[in-house]
Amino acid sequence: MRILLVGAGGVGSAVVPIAARRDFFEHMVVADQDLSKAEKAVAAQASPAGTPEDGGRRRHPRFSAIALDASDPGAVEAALREHRCDVLLNAVDPRFDMPLFHAALNAGADYLDMAMSLSRPHPRRPYEVPGVKLGDEQFALAEQWEDRGGLALLGMGVEPGLADVFARYAADHLFASIDEIGIRDGSNLVVRGPDGEQGFAPTFSIWTTIEECLNPPVIWENGAWHTTEPFSEPEVFDFPEGIGPVECVNVEHEEVLLIPRWVPAGRVTFKYGLGAEFIDVLRTLHKLGLDSTAAVRVRGVEVSPRDVVAACLPDPATLGDRMSGKTCAGTWIKGAGKDGRRREVYLYHVVDNEWTMREYGTQAVVWQTAVNPVVALELLAGGAWKGRGVLGPEAFDPVPFLDLLREYGAPWGMREQ
């Protein structure tokens, strides 16, 4: 397998050291608009011995770096062909999903991402019914992918991704029928500033966080999707392994659009433990129009307010040394167990920032996201997972994935509620 990894930011740069420990692929081309980022990710895997020409370090033979504009499908298609890549792994913001999606389709490569194409709220009833849903643009091309015999695997990160695998595992092995599936994400992560004080520093892309938190959340209920207001239905969820109770609120997220396509359930929700301060900041950004992606002219320069916000905050990939604590992603399922009795379980994955920094040099949130597409690629390379068309993680047997995840040093757990 030859892989084109597009994006060498937080998640993309975490993919590289995870993949470097596995032997299922022949070569990975790391691409970024900023060539220095791609080169840095590749150089981190170099061996210490080398020649004066390569700076005294030997390049890792299975990685190379190129400059690439993710918004240019023609350039991406050309890169896929030039480097003979079988699959494109998308590790950039979801605003670039469609150019990359089209490029992979046209080049005859398979495609994986960790999100889905963006939504657009209903123009008149945004907090009642969906407009364009997450992934609609990609699922509209499913027939073309099937006809070509290719696979586009959407939402294969941690949430979405592992959380969806948990839902399928519960349906296959734990429940006879499911009343409700609730994805619940929380942490006790703390980011300290240079002075040691706790500061405001999102642990994931602020661009993506603004998008999913301020859009109308989607809920699956009684066989249909409907929307509600951002940050609605607050609840306190008790997270495992010492994290404890965290208030979670409704947020727009891909699992709610993916899970019902393959897993029968009466209700599906996604709730995120944001915290009061974070919610206040997001609401303020919205009130000031700083969440907008529409360009405005400032001193003769066209700039997006959201891009300015992202540029003013620290890169999440650089926060590991200032972070402490754990993050938890999981799927809470309620229904009738295989024996017919009422059952309620929480399947979860907890990652400690101290461990990811020590083992991989990356902070916990981006590592937890990055490990799952690498696991999926290994299953596809080995034939344990096979598929055609546009599919979600729920379309595959969850057992090989969960078994291999343990082999990667990332055990998952189950708690009877």
Short mmCIF file of C-alpha atoms in Angstrom, two decimals:
data_model
loop_
_atom_site.label_atom_id
_atom_site.label_comp_id
_atom_site.label_asym_id
_atom_site.label_seq_id
_atom_site.Cartn_x
_atom_site.Cartn_y
_atom_site.Cartn_z
CA MET A 1 0.00 0.00 0.00
CA ARG A 2 1.21 3.48 -0.93
CA ILE A 3 -0.43 6.33 1.00
CA LEU A 4 -0.76 10.06 0.30
CA LEU A 5 -1.25 11.76 3.67
CA VAL A 6 -2.62 15.26 3.05
CA GLY A 7 -2.03 17.53 6.02
CA ALA A 8 0.94 17.68 8.40
CA GLY A 9 -0.73 19.64 11.17
CA GLY A 10 -1.58 18.19 14.58
CA VAL A 11 -3.29 14.97 13.48
CA GLY A 12 -1.24 14.46 10.33
CA SER A 13 2.05 14.83 12.19
CA ALA A 14 0.77 12.30 14.75
CA VAL A 15 -0.13 9.79 12.01
CA VAL A 16 3.50 9.57 10.89
CA PRO A 17 5.14 8.19 14.09
CA ILE A 18 2.21 5.81 14.62
CA ALA A 19 2.48 4.44 11.08
CA ALA A 20 6.29 4.27 11.28
CA ARG A 21 6.01 1.44 13.82
CA ARG A 22 3.92 -0.71 11.45
CA ASP A 23 4.99 -2.59 8.31
CA PHE A 24 1.69 -2.88 6.38
CA PHE A 25 2.48 -0.10 3.88
CA GLU A 26 5.23 0.39 1.32
CA HIS A 27 5.50 4.18 1.36
CA MET A 28 3.77 7.25 2.79
CA VAL A 29 4.00 10.64 1.07
CA VAL A 30 3.38 13.41 3.61
CA ALA A 31 1.94 16.51 1.91
CA ASP A 32 1.19 19.97 3.20
CA GLN A 33 0.81 23.44 1.71
CA ASP A 34 3.67 24.39 4.03
CA LEU A 35 6.47 22.09 2.88
CA SER A 36 8.43 22.71 6.09
CA LYS A 37 5.66 21.06 8.13
CA ALA A 38 5.70 17.95 5.95
CA GLU A 39 9.49 17.80 6.05
CA LYS A 40 9.51 18.18 9.83
CA ALA A 41 7.06 15.28 10.26
CA VAL A 42 9.20 13.07 8.02
CA ALA A 43 12.50 14.17 9.54
CA ALA A 44 11.29 13.18 13.00
CA GLN A 45 11.35 9.55 11.81
CA ALA A 46 14.91 9.72 10.45
CA SER A 47 17.60 7.53 11.92
CA PRO A 48 20.51 9.28 13.67
CA ALA A 49 23.20 8.04 11.27
CA GLY A 50 23.55 9.77 7.92
CA THR A 51 25.78 11.68 5.52
CA PRO A 52 26.83 15.34 5.47
CA GLU A 53 24.52 15.83 2.48
CA ASP A 54 21.44 14.92 4.48
CA GLY A 55 22.48 16.87 7.56
CA GLY A 56 23.94 13.87 9.32
CA ARG A 57 20.59 12.08 9.44
CA ARG A 58 19.44 9.23 7.25
CA ARG A 59 15.94 9.74 5.81
CA HIS A 60 13.35 7.13 6.68
CA PRO A 61 13.03 5.04 3.50
CA ARG A 62 9.24 4.72 3.75
CA PHE A 63 8.42 8.44 4.08
CA SER A 64 8.82 11.46 1.83
CA ALA A 65 7.55 15.04 1.94
CA ILE A 66 6.01 17.24 -0.74
CA ALA A 67 4.26 20.61 -0.96
CA LEU A 68 0.60 20.33 -1.96
CA ASP A 69 -2.44 22.62 -1.96
CA ALA A 70 -5.40 20.62 -0.62
CA SER A 71 -7.85 23.02 -2.27
CA ASP A 72 -6.55 22.16 -5.77
CA PRO A 73 -8.05 18.80 -6.85
CA GLY A 74 -5.98 18.77 -10.04
CA ALA A 75 -2.73 19.07 -8.11
CA VAL A 76 -3.84 16.40 -5.63
CA GLU A 77 -4.83 14.06 -8.44
CA ALA A 78 -1.46 14.60 -10.11
CA ALA A 79 0.34 13.83 -6.83
CA LEU A 80 -1.61 10.61 -6.38
CA ARG A 81 -0.62 9.49 -9.88
CA GLU A 82 2.99 10.64 -9.70
CA HIS A 83 3.64 8.84 -6.43
CA ARG A 84 1.54 5.78 -7.38
CA CYS A 85 -0.58 6.07 -4.24
CA ASP A 86 -3.37 3.57 -3.61
CA VAL A 87 -5.12 5.64 -0.97
CA LEU A 88 -5.50 9.26 0.14
CA LEU A 89 -5.67 9.90 3.88
CA ASN A 90 -7.24 13.31 4.53
CA ALA A 91 -5.86 15.02 7.65
CA VAL A 92 -6.86 18.62 6.92
CA ASP A 93 -9.88 20.73 7.90
CA PRO A 94 -13.19 19.41 6.51
CA ARG A 95 -13.56 22.47 4.25
CA PHE A 96 -11.08 20.66 1.99
CA ASP A 97 -12.96 17.35 2.00
CA MET A 98 -14.63 17.73 -1.39
CA PRO A 99 -11.55 18.73 -3.43
CA LEU A 100 -9.67 15.77 -1.94
CA PHE A 101 -12.67 13.45 -2.34
CA HIS A 102 -12.98 14.31 -6.04
CA ALA A 103 -9.22 14.00 -6.59
CA ALA A 104 -9.12 10.48 -5.15
CA LEU A 105 -12.16 9.44 -7.18
CA ASN A 106 -10.67 10.77 -10.41
CA ALA A 107 -7.23 9.28 -9.75
CA GLY A 108 -8.59 5.82 -8.95
CA ALA A 109 -7.36 5.89 -5.35
CA ASP A 110 -9.28 4.93 -2.23
CA TYR A 111 -10.05 7.66 0.31
CA LEU A 112 -10.18 8.00 4.10
CA ASP A 113 -11.03 11.03 6.17
CA MET A 114 -11.71 11.75 9.83
CA ALA A 115 -14.76 13.97 9.33
CA MET A 116 -17.25 14.52 6.49
CA SER A 117 -18.22 17.22 4.01
CA LEU A 118 -19.62 20.32 5.69
CA SER A 119 -23.25 21.05 6.50
CA ARG A 120 -25.34 24.13 5.77
CA PRO A 121 -28.17 25.03 8.16
CA HIS A 122 -31.74 25.20 6.93
CA PRO A 123 -32.31 28.78 5.71
CA ARG A 124 -35.60 29.27 7.56
CA ARG A 125 -35.83 26.65 10.32
CA PRO A 126 -32.21 25.99 11.40
CA TYR A 127 -33.11 24.72 14.88
CA GLU A 128 -35.88 22.38 13.72
CA VAL A 129 -34.88 20.58 10.53
CA PRO A 130 -31.51 19.96 8.82
CA GLY A 131 -30.49 21.78 5.68
CA VAL A 132 -27.53 20.16 3.94
CA LYS A 133 -26.31 17.52 6.37
CA LEU A 134 -22.75 16.51 7.16
CA GLY A 135 -21.62 14.07 4.46
CA ASP A 136 -24.52 14.71 2.07
CA GLU A 137 -22.19 15.85 -0.72
CA GLN A 138 -20.05 12.73 -0.34
CA PHE A 139 -22.91 10.22 -0.10
CA ALA A 140 -24.39 11.79 -3.25
CA LEU A 141 -21.41 10.34 -5.15
CA ALA A 142 -21.69 6.82 -3.68
CA GLU A 143 -22.80 5.28 -6.97
CA GLN A 144 -19.77 6.67 -8.78
CA TRP A 145 -17.45 5.13 -6.17
CA GLU A 146 -19.26 1.79 -6.42
CA ASP A 147 -19.13 1.79 -10.23
CA ARG A 148 -15.41 2.49 -10.10
CA GLY A 149 -14.89 -0.26 -7.51
CA GLY A 150 -13.32 2.19 -5.05
CA LEU A 151 -13.81 2.80 -1.35
CA ALA A 152 -14.35 6.13 0.40
CA LEU A 153 -14.31 5.51 4.15
CA LEU A 154 -15.73 8.55 5.92
CA GLY A 155 -15.35 9.61 9.55
CA MET A 156 -12.52 7.24 10.48
CA GLY A 157 -10.94 9.17 13.36
CA VAL A 158 -11.88 8.75 17.01
CA GLU A 159 -15.16 10.71 17.01
CA PRO A 160 -16.35 9.97 14.41
CA GLY A 161 -14.55 6.69 13.88
CA LEU A 162 -13.85 4.57 16.93
CA ALA A 163 -17.13 5.74 18.48
CA ASP A 164 -18.94 4.34 15.42
CA VAL A 165 -17.04 1.06 15.66
CA PHE A 166 -18.23 0.82 19.27
CA ALA A 167 -21.84 1.32 18.11
CA ARG A 168 -21.55 -1.51 15.60
CA TYR A 169 -19.86 -3.77 18.17
CA ALA A 170 -22.69 -3.16 20.63
CA ALA A 171 -25.32 -3.95 18.00
CA ASP A 172 -23.54 -7.14 16.91
CA HIS A 173 -22.44 -8.55 20.25
CA LEU A 174 -24.15 -6.89 23.22
CA PHE A 175 -27.74 -5.94 22.36
CA ALA A 176 -30.80 -7.54 20.82
CA SER A 177 -32.32 -4.09 20.24
CA ILE A 178 -31.07 -0.55 20.92
CA ASP A 179 -33.17 2.30 22.27
CA GLU A 180 -30.49 4.97 22.35
CA ILE A 181 -26.87 5.55 21.35
CA GLY A 182 -25.14 8.58 22.85
CA ILE A 183 -21.61 9.55 21.94
CA ARG A 184 -20.09 11.22 25.00
CA ASP A 185 -16.73 13.01 24.90
CA GLY A 186 -15.05 14.52 27.95
CA SER A 187 -11.68 15.11 29.57
CA ASN A 188 -9.86 16.60 32.53
CA LEU A 189 -7.11 18.05 30.34
CA VAL A 190 -5.53 21.28 31.53
CA VAL A 191 -3.30 23.56 29.43
CA ARG A 192 -0.94 25.79 31.37
CA GLY A 193 0.55 29.00 30.04
CA PRO A 194 4.22 29.96 30.31
CA ASP A 195 3.48 31.46 33.72
CA GLY A 196 1.92 28.21 34.92
CA GLU A 197 -1.61 29.59 34.90
CA GLN A 198 -4.42 27.75 33.11
CA GLY A 199 -5.17 29.49 29.81
CA PHE A 200 -7.59 29.29 26.88
CA ALA A 201 -6.00 26.98 24.33
CA PRO A 202 -8.19 24.51 22.38
CA THR A 203 -6.66 21.05 22.16
CA PHE A 204 -8.03 20.51 18.63
CA SER A 205 -8.37 22.67 15.51
CA ILE A 206 -10.27 25.80 16.54
CA TRP A 207 -11.51 26.17 12.94
CA THR A 208 -13.22 22.77 13.12
CA THR A 209 -14.34 23.30 16.73
CA ILE A 210 -16.13 26.54 15.82
CA GLU A 211 -17.81 24.81 12.88
CA GLU A 212 -19.19 21.87 14.83
CA CYS A 213 -20.07 23.76 18.02
CA LEU A 214 -21.94 26.72 16.53
CA ASN A 215 -23.86 24.84 13.84
CA PRO A 216 -27.28 23.43 14.81
CA PRO A 217 -26.72 20.01 16.45
CA VAL A 218 -28.44 17.09 14.73
CA ILE A 219 -30.38 14.39 16.60
CA TRP A 220 -31.67 11.09 15.17
CA GLU A 221 -35.03 10.21 16.68
CA ASN A 222 -38.00 8.09 15.64
CA GLY A 223 -36.56 7.34 12.21
CA ALA A 224 -35.61 10.89 11.20
CA TRP A 225 -33.05 13.62 11.77
CA HIS A 226 -33.96 16.91 13.41
CA THR A 227 -31.94 19.82 14.75
CA THR A 228 -31.82 21.78 17.98
CA GLU A 229 -30.02 24.85 19.33
CA PRO A 230 -26.26 24.78 20.01
CA PHE A 231 -25.25 23.68 23.53
CA SER A 232 -28.75 22.35 24.27
CA GLU A 233 -29.79 19.55 26.66
CA PRO A 234 -26.90 19.84 29.15
CA GLU A 235 -26.24 16.72 31.22
CA VAL A 236 -23.52 15.60 33.60
CA PHE A 237 -21.79 12.42 32.45
CA ASP A 238 -19.40 10.50 34.71
CA PHE A 239 -16.32 9.59 32.67
CA PRO A 240 -14.11 6.63 33.65
CA GLU A 241 -10.48 6.23 34.77
CA GLY A 242 -10.41 9.20 37.10
CA ILE A 243 -11.80 11.87 34.77
CA GLY A 244 -15.09 12.04 36.64
CA PRO A 245 -18.27 14.08 36.09
CA VAL A 246 -18.27 16.53 33.17
CA GLU A 247 -21.18 18.58 31.86
CA CYS A 248 -21.85 17.69 28.21
CA VAL A 249 -24.01 19.51 25.64
CA ASN A 250 -25.37 18.80 22.16
CA VAL A 251 -22.92 19.52 19.35
CA GLU A 252 -23.20 18.86 15.62
CA HIS A 253 -21.15 15.75 14.86
CA GLU A 254 -20.77 13.12 12.17
CA GLU A 255 -21.71 10.04 14.23
CA VAL A 256 -25.35 11.11 14.36
CA LEU A 257 -25.39 11.16 10.54
CA LEU A 258 -23.46 7.89 10.18
CA ILE A 259 -24.66 5.47 12.83
CA PRO A 260 -28.36 5.32 11.82
CA ARG A 261 -27.38 4.29 8.27
CA TRP A 262 -26.07 0.92 9.54
CA VAL A 263 -27.12 0.49 13.19
CA PRO A 264 -30.83 0.44 14.10
CA ALA A 265 -31.45 2.69 17.10
CA GLY A 266 -34.37 4.71 18.39
CA ARG A 267 -32.25 7.79 19.19
CA VAL A 268 -28.68 8.91 18.47
CA THR A 269 -26.99 11.99 19.97
CA PHE A 270 -23.55 13.50 20.34
CA LYS A 271 -22.64 15.49 23.45
CA TYR A 272 -19.33 17.13 24.16
CA GLY A 273 -17.84 18.23 27.50
CA LEU A 274 -16.86 21.77 26.54
CA GLY A 275 -17.03 23.60 29.87
CA ALA A 276 -18.69 26.93 30.66
CA GLU A 277 -15.67 29.07 29.76
CA PHE A 278 -15.25 27.45 26.34
CA ILE A 279 -18.95 27.85 25.55
CA ASP A 280 -18.82 31.52 26.59
CA VAL A 281 -15.85 32.13 24.29
CA LEU A 282 -17.60 30.47 21.34
CA ARG A 283 -20.77 32.48 21.94
CA THR A 284 -18.74 35.68 22.08
CA LEU A 285 -16.97 34.85 18.82
CA HIS A 286 -20.37 34.27 17.22
CA LYS A 287 -21.83 37.53 18.52
CA LEU A 288 -18.85 39.46 17.15
CA GLY A 289 -18.98 37.67 13.79
CA LEU A 290 -15.52 36.23 14.35
CA ASP A 291 -16.75 32.72 13.54
CA SER A 292 -17.48 33.73 9.94
CA THR A 293 -15.60 32.12 7.05
CA ALA A 294 -16.61 34.91 4.63
CA ALA A 295 -13.65 37.13 3.77
CA VAL A 296 -13.60 40.75 4.91
CA ARG A 297 -11.26 43.48 3.71
CA VAL A 298 -8.79 44.80 6.31
CA ARG A 299 -6.30 47.43 5.18
CA GLY A 300 -6.57 46.20 1.62
CA VAL A 301 -6.22 42.51 2.47
CA GLU A 302 -9.01 39.90 2.18
CA VAL A 303 -9.11 37.74 5.31
CA SER A 304 -11.57 35.35 6.96
CA PRO A 305 -12.37 36.24 10.61
CA ARG A 306 -12.26 32.58 11.58
CA ASP A 307 -8.81 32.20 10.03
CA VAL A 308 -7.65 35.19 12.10
CA VAL A 309 -8.95 33.57 15.30
CA ALA A 310 -7.15 30.33 14.40
CA ALA A 311 -3.92 32.21 13.67
CA CYS A 312 -4.06 34.01 17.02
CA LEU A 313 -4.33 30.82 19.07
CA PRO A 314 -1.50 28.35 19.64
CA ASP A 315 -1.19 25.37 17.31
CA PRO A 316 -2.84 22.43 19.18
CA ALA A 317 0.01 20.18 18.07
CA THR A 318 2.46 22.24 20.14
CA LEU A 319 0.55 22.09 23.43
CA GLY A 320 1.64 18.66 24.63
CA ASP A 321 4.38 19.87 26.95
CA ARG A 322 1.93 22.26 28.61
CA MET A 323 -0.93 19.76 28.93
CA SER A 324 -1.80 17.31 31.66
CA GLY A 325 -4.68 14.91 32.18
CA LYS A 326 -6.70 12.42 30.19
CA THR A 327 -9.22 12.52 27.36
CA CYS A 328 -12.07 10.06 26.86
CA ALA A 329 -14.08 9.20 23.75
CA GLY A 330 -16.92 6.74 24.07
CA THR A 331 -20.31 5.39 23.10
CA TRP A 332 -23.14 4.97 25.59
CA ILE A 333 -25.77 2.41 24.56
CA LYS A 334 -29.14 1.58 26.15
CA GLY A 335 -31.52 -1.18 25.13
CA ALA A 336 -32.35 -4.87 25.48
CA GLY A 337 -29.39 -7.20 25.95
CA LYS A 338 -29.00 -10.51 24.16
CA ASP A 339 -30.85 -12.17 27.06
CA GLY A 340 -33.79 -9.77 26.73
CA ARG A 341 -33.00 -7.88 29.94
CA ARG A 342 -32.50 -4.12 30.04
CA ARG A 343 -28.87 -3.19 29.61
CA GLU A 344 -26.84 0.01 29.56
CA VAL A 345 -23.11 0.12 28.75
CA TYR A 346 -20.42 2.67 27.98
CA LEU A 347 -17.69 1.57 25.56
CA TYR A 348 -14.76 3.94 25.82
CA HIS A 349 -11.17 4.80 24.97
CA VAL A 350 -9.09 6.85 27.43
CA VAL A 351 -5.71 8.33 26.55
CA ASP A 352 -3.29 9.95 29.00
CA ASN A 353 -1.34 12.93 27.67
CA GLU A 354 1.74 11.95 29.68
CA TRP A 355 1.83 8.58 27.90
CA THR A 356 1.39 9.93 24.35
CA MET A 357 4.06 12.58 24.91
CA ARG A 358 6.49 10.01 26.30
CA GLU A 359 5.81 7.35 23.67
CA TYR A 360 5.16 9.44 20.54
CA GLY A 361 5.93 13.07 21.30
CA THR A 362 2.35 14.12 20.47
CA GLN A 363 -0.44 15.41 22.68
CA ALA A 364 -3.30 13.11 23.65
CA VAL A 365 -6.19 14.53 21.62
CA VAL A 366 -4.43 14.49 18.25
CA TRP A 367 -2.84 11.08 18.96
CA GLN A 368 -6.22 9.59 19.86
CA THR A 369 -7.62 10.88 16.58
CA ALA A 370 -4.63 9.79 14.48
CA VAL A 371 -4.28 6.20 15.64
CA ASN A 372 -7.67 5.09 14.28
CA PRO A 373 -7.20 5.79 10.55
CA VAL A 374 -3.83 4.04 10.73
CA VAL A 375 -5.52 0.97 12.23
CA ALA A 376 -8.17 1.12 9.49
CA LEU A 377 -5.53 1.37 6.76
CA GLU A 378 -3.78 -1.71 8.13
CA LEU A 379 -7.05 -3.67 8.08
CA LEU A 380 -7.70 -2.58 4.49
CA ALA A 381 -4.15 -3.43 3.44
CA GLY A 382 -4.45 -6.91 4.94
CA GLY A 383 -7.94 -7.57 3.58
CA ALA A 384 -9.68 -7.87 6.97
CA TRP A 385 -11.81 -4.90 5.92
CA LYS A 386 -13.18 -4.74 2.38
CA GLY A 387 -15.77 -2.48 0.83
CA ARG A 388 -16.93 -0.49 -2.16
CA GLY A 389 -18.72 2.83 -2.36
CA VAL A 390 -19.04 5.54 0.28
CA LEU A 391 -19.12 3.87 3.71
CA GLY A 392 -18.79 4.68 7.39
CA PRO A 393 -16.92 2.66 10.05
CA GLU A 394 -20.22 0.97 10.99
CA ALA A 395 -20.21 -0.88 7.66
CA PHE A 396 -17.34 -3.14 8.76
CA ASP A 397 -16.77 -5.94 11.27
CA PRO A 398 -15.72 -4.15 14.49
CA VAL A 399 -13.84 -7.05 16.08
CA PRO A 400 -10.68 -6.95 13.91
CA PHE A 401 -10.47 -3.20 14.50
CA LEU A 402 -10.83 -3.41 18.29
CA ASP A 403 -8.35 -6.29 18.47
CA LEU A 404 -5.76 -4.43 16.41
CA LEU A 405 -6.27 -1.25 18.43
CA ARG A 406 -5.09 -3.14 21.52
CA GLU A 407 -2.03 -4.29 19.58
CA TYR A 408 -1.24 -0.63 18.89
CA GLY A 409 -1.05 -0.06 22.65
CA ALA A 410 -4.43 1.67 22.84
CA PRO A 411 -6.75 -0.58 24.88
CA TRP A 412 -10.45 0.18 25.08
CA GLY A 413 -12.84 -0.53 27.94
CA MET A 414 -16.47 -1.28 28.72
CA ARG A 415 -18.42 -0.17 31.77
CA GLU A 416 -21.82 -1.52 32.71
CA GLN A 417 -23.83 1.54 33.66
#
